[in-house]
XYZ file of N, CA and C in Angstrom:
495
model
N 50.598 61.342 140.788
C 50.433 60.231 141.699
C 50.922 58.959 141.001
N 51.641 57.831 141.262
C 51.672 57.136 141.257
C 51.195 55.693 140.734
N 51.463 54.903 139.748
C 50.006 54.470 139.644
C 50.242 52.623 140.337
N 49.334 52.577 140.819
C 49.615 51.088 141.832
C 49.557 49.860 141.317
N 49.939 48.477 141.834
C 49.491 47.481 141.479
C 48.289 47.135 141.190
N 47.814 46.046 140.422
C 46.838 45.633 140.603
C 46.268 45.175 142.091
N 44.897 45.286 142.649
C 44.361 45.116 143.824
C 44.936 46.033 144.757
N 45.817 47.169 144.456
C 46.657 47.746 146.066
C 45.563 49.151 145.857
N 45.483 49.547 147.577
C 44.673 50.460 147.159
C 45.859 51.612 148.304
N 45.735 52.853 148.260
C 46.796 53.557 148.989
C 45.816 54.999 149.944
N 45.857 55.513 151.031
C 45.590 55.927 151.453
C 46.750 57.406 152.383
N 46.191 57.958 152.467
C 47.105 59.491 152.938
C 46.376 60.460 153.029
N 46.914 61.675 154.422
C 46.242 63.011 154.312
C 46.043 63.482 152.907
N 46.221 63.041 151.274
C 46.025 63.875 150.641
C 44.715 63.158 149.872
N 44.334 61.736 150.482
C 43.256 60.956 150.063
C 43.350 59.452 149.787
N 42.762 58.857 148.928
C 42.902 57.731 148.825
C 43.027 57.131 146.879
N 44.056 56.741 146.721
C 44.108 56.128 145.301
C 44.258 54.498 145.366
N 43.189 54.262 144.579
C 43.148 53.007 144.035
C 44.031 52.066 142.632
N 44.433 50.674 142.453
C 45.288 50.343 141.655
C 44.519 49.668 140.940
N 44.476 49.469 139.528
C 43.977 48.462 138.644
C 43.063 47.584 139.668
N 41.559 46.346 139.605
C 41.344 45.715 139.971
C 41.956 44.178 139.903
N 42.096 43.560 140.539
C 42.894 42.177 140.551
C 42.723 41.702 139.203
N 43.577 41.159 138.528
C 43.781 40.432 137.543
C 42.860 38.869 137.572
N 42.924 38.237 138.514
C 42.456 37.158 138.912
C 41.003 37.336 139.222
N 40.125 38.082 138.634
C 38.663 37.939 139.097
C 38.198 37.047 137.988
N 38.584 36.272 137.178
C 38.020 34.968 136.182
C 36.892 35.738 135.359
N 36.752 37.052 135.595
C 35.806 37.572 134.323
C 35.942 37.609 132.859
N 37.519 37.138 132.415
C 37.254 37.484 130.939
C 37.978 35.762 130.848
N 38.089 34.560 131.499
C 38.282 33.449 131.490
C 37.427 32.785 130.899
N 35.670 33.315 130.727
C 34.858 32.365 130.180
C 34.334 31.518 131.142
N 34.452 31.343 132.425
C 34.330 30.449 133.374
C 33.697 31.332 134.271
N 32.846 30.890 135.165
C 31.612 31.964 136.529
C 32.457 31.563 137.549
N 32.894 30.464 137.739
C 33.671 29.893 138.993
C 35.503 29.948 138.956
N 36.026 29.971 139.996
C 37.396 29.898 140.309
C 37.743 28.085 140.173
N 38.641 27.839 139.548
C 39.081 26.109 139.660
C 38.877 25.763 141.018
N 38.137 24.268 140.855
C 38.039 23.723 142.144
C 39.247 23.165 142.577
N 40.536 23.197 143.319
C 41.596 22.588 143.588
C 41.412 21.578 144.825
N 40.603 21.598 145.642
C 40.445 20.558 146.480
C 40.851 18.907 145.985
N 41.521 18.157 146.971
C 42.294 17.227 146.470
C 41.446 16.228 146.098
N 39.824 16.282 147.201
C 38.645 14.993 146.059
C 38.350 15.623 145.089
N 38.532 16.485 144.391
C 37.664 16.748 143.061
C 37.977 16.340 142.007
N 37.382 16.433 140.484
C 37.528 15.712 139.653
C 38.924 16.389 139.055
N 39.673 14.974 138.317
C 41.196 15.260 137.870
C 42.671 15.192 138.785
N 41.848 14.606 140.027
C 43.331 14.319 140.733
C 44.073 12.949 140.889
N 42.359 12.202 140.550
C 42.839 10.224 140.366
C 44.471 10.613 139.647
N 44.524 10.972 138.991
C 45.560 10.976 137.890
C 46.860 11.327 138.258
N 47.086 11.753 140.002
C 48.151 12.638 139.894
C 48.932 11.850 140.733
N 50.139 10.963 140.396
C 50.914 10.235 140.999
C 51.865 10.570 142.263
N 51.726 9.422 143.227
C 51.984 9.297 144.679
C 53.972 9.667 144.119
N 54.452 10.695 144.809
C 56.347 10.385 144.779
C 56.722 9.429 145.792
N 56.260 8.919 146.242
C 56.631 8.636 147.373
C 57.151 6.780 146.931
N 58.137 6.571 147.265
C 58.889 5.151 146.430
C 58.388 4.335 147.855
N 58.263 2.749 147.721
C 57.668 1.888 148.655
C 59.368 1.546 149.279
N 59.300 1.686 150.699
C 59.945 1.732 151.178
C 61.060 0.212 151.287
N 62.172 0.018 151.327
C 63.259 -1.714 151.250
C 63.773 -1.393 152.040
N 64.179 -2.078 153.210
C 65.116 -2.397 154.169
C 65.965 -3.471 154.343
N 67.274 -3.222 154.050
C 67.850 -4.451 153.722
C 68.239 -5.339 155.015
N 68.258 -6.367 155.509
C 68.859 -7.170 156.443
C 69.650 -6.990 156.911
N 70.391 -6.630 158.132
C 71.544 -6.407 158.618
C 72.830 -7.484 158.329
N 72.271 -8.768 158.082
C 73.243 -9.843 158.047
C 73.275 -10.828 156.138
N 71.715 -10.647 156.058
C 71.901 -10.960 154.745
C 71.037 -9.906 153.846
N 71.488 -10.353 152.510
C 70.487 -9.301 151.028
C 69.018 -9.538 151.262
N 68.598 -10.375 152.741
C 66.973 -10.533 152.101
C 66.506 -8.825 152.665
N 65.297 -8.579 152.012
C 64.578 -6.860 151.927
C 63.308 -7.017 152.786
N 62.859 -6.267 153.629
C 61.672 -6.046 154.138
C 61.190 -4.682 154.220
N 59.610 -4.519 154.377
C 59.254 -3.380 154.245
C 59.125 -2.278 155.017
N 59.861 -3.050 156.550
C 59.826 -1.958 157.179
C 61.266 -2.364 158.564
N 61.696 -1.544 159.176
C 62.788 -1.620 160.400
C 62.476 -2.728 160.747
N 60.937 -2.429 161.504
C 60.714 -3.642 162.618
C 60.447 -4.713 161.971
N 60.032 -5.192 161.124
C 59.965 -6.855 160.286
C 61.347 -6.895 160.301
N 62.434 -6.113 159.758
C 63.367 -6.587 159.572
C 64.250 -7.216 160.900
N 64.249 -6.359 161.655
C 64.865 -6.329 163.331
C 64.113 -7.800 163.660
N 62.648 -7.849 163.502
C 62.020 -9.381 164.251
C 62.550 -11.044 163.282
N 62.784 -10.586 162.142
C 63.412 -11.166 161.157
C 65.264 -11.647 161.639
N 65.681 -10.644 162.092
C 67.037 -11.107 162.528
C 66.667 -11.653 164.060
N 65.968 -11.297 164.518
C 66.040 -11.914 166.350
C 65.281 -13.361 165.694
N 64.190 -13.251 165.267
C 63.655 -15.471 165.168
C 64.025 -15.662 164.095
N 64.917 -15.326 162.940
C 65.527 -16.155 162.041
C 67.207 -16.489 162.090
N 67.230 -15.162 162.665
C 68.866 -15.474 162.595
C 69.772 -15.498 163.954
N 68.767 -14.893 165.047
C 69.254 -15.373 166.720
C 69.936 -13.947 166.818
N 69.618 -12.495 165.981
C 70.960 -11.651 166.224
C 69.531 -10.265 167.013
N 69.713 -10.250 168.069
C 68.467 -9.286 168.383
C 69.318 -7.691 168.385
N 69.174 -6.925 167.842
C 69.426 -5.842 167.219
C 69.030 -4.471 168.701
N 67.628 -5.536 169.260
C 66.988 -3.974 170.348
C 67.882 -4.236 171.228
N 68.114 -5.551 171.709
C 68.700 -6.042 173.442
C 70.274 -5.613 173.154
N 71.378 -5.509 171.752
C 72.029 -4.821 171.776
C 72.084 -3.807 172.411
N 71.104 -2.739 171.603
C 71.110 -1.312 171.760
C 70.810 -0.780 173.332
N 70.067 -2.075 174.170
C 69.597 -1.729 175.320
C 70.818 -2.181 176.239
N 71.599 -3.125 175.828
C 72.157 -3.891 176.612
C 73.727 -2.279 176.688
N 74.076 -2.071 175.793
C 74.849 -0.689 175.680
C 74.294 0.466 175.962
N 72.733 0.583 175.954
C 72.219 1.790 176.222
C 72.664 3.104 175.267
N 72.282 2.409 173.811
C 73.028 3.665 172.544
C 72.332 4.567 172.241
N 72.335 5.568 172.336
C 71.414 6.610 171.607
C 71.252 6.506 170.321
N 70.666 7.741 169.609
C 70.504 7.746 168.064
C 71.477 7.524 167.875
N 72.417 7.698 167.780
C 73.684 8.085 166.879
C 74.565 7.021 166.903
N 74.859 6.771 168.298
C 75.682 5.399 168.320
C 74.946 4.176 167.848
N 73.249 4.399 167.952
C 72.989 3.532 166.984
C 73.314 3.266 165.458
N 72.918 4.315 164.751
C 73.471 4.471 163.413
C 75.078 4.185 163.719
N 75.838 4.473 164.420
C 77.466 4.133 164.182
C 77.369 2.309 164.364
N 76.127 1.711 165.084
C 76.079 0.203 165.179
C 75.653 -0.490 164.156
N 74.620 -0.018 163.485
C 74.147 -0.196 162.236
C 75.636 -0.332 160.900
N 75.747 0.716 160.715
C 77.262 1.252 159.735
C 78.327 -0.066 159.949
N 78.914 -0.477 161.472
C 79.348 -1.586 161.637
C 79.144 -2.474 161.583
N 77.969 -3.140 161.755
C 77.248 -4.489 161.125
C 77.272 -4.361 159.571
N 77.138 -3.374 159.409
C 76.901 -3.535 157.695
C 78.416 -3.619 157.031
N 79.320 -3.050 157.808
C 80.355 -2.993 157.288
C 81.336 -4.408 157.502
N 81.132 -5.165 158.811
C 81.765 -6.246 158.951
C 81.267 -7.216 158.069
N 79.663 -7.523 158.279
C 79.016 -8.454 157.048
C 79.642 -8.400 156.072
N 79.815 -7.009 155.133
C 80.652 -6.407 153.924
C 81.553 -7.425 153.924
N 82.371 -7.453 155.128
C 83.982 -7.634 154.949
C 84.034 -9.019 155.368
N 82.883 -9.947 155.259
C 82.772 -11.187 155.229
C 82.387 -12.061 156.448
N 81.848 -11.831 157.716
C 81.720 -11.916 158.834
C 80.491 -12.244 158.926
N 80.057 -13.274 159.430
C 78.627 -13.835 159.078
C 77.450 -13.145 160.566
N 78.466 -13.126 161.539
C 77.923 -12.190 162.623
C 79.242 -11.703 163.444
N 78.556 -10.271 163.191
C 80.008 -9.460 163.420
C 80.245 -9.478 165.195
N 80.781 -9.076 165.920
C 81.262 -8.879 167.439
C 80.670 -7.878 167.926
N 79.308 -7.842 168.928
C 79.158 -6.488 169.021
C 78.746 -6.386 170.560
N 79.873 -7.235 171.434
C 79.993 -7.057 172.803
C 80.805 -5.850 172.972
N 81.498 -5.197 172.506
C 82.260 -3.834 172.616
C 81.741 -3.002 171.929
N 81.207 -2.000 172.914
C 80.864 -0.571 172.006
C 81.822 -0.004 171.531
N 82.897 -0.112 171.790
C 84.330 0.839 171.288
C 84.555 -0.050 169.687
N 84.097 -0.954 169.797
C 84.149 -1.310 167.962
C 83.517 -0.888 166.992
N 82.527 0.350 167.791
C 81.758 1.116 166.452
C 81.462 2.252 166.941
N 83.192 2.912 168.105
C 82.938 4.352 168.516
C 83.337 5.331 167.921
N 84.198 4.841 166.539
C 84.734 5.939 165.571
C 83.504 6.275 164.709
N 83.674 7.903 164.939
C 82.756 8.546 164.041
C 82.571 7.800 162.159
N 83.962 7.060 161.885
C 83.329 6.706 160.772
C 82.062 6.002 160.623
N 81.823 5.506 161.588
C 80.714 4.699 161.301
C 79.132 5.693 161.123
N 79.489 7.147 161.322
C 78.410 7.749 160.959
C 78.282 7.759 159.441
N 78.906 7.696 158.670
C 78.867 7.646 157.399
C 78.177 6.265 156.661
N 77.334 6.266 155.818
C 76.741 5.055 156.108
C 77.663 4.332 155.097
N 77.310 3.068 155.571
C 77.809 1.983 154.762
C 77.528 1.102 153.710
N 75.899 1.058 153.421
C 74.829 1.205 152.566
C 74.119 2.150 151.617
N 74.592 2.307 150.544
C 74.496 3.676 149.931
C 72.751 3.781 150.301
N 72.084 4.893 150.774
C 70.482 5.581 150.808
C 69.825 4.052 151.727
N 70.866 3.737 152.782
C 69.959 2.129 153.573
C 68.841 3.285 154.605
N 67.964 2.263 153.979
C 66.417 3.268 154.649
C 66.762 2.835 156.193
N 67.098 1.949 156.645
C 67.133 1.766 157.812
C 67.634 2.840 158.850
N 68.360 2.995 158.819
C 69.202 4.563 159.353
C 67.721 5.627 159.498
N 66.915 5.401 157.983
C 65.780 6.364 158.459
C 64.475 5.826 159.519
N 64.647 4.073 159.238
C 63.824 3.828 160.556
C 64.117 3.503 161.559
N 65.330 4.043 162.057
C 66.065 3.505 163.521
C 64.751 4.500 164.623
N 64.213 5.281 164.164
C 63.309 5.930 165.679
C 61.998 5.275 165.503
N 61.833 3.984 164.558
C 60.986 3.466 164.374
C 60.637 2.254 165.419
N 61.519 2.055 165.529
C 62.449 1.054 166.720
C 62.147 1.538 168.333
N 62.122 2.892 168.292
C 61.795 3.193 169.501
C 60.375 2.825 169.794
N 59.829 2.822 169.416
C 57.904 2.551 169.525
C 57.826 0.959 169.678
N 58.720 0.410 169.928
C 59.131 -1.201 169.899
C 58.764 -1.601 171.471
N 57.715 -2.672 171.920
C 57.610 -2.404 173.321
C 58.851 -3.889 173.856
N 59.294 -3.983 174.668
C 60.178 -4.829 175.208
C 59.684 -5.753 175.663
N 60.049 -7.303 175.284
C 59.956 -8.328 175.638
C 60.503 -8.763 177.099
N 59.646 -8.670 177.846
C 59.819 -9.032 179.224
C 58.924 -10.070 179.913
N 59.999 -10.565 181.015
C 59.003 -11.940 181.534
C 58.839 -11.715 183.180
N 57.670 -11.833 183.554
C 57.394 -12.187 185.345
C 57.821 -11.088 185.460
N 58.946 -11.210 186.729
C 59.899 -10.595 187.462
C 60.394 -9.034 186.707
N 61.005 -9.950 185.759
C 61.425 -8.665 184.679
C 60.841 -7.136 184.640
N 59.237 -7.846 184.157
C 58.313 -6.716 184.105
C 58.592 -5.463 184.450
N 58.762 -5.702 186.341
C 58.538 -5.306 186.786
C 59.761 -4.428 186.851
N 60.962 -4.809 186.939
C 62.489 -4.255 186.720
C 62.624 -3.166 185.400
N 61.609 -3.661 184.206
C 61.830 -2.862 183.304
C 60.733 -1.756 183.166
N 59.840 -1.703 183.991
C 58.496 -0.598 184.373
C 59.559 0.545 185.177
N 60.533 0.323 186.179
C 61.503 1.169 187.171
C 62.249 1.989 186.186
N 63.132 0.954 185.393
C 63.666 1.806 184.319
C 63.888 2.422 183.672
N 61.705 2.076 183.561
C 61.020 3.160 182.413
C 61.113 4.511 183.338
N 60.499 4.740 184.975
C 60.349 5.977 185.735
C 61.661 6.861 185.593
């Protein structure tokens, strides 16, 4: 017969054979208990967050914020450039967003203090999926943007509640 793993036990018309008992029963460890691994227990204060604090750079200038939307409310009351009423005013999805993003970043680049972005066909070449910001977190909070509720007045309201159906 065969001889089995530890813990496997085997069964058949000719009977039943058992394998070594588990290795892991902590009997010759010196210890009565199994390690507590639960994440409150003692020894985890110690175990550092990976997670890097997130920079978003400005679409128009080097200043950094900590998140999409500071940055986006940052360009609409500091710098007059509203980033959502674009995207709404073209109606861009993900993607052509990121290709709008890539172009702002890339005209700024190329010296343009506010780039042209009454034509969607100025940021319909796929290059602009490639980013233009080496690792720009922004690109990762563009669906952050979606949870953004719309500034509407009176009348409006009510035009942009239809929209929503």
């Amino acid at each position: 017969m065969p001889e089995l793993p530890h813990g496997w036990r085997m069964r058949n018309s000719a009977g039943e054979v058992e394998g070594p008992p588990p290795e892991d029963d902590y009997s010759d460890s010196g210890s009565e208990e199994p390690f507590d691994i639960k994440p409150d227990s003692e020894g985890w204060d110690d175990v550092e967050d990976d997670s890097e604090p997130v920079s978003i750079q400005c679409l128009l200038t080097d200043e950094k914020f900590p998140s999409a939307k500071a940055m986006i409310e940052h360009c609409k009351d500091k710098l007059g450039f509203d980033f959502v009423a674009i995207q709404q005013q073209h109606k861009l999805d993900f993607y052509s967003s990121i290709k709008l993003v890539n172009y702002i970043r890339a005209e700024v680049k190329a010296g343009k203090e506010k780039p042209d972005v009454s034509d969607p066909t100025l940021w319909a070449d796929d290059k602009y999926l490639q980013p233009t910001l080496e690792d720009d977190a922004l690109l990762f909070g563009l669906d952050e943007l979606d949870d953004t509720p719309l500034a509407v007045d009176g009348d409006d309201a009510e035009a942009g509640d239809e929209r929503k159906a």
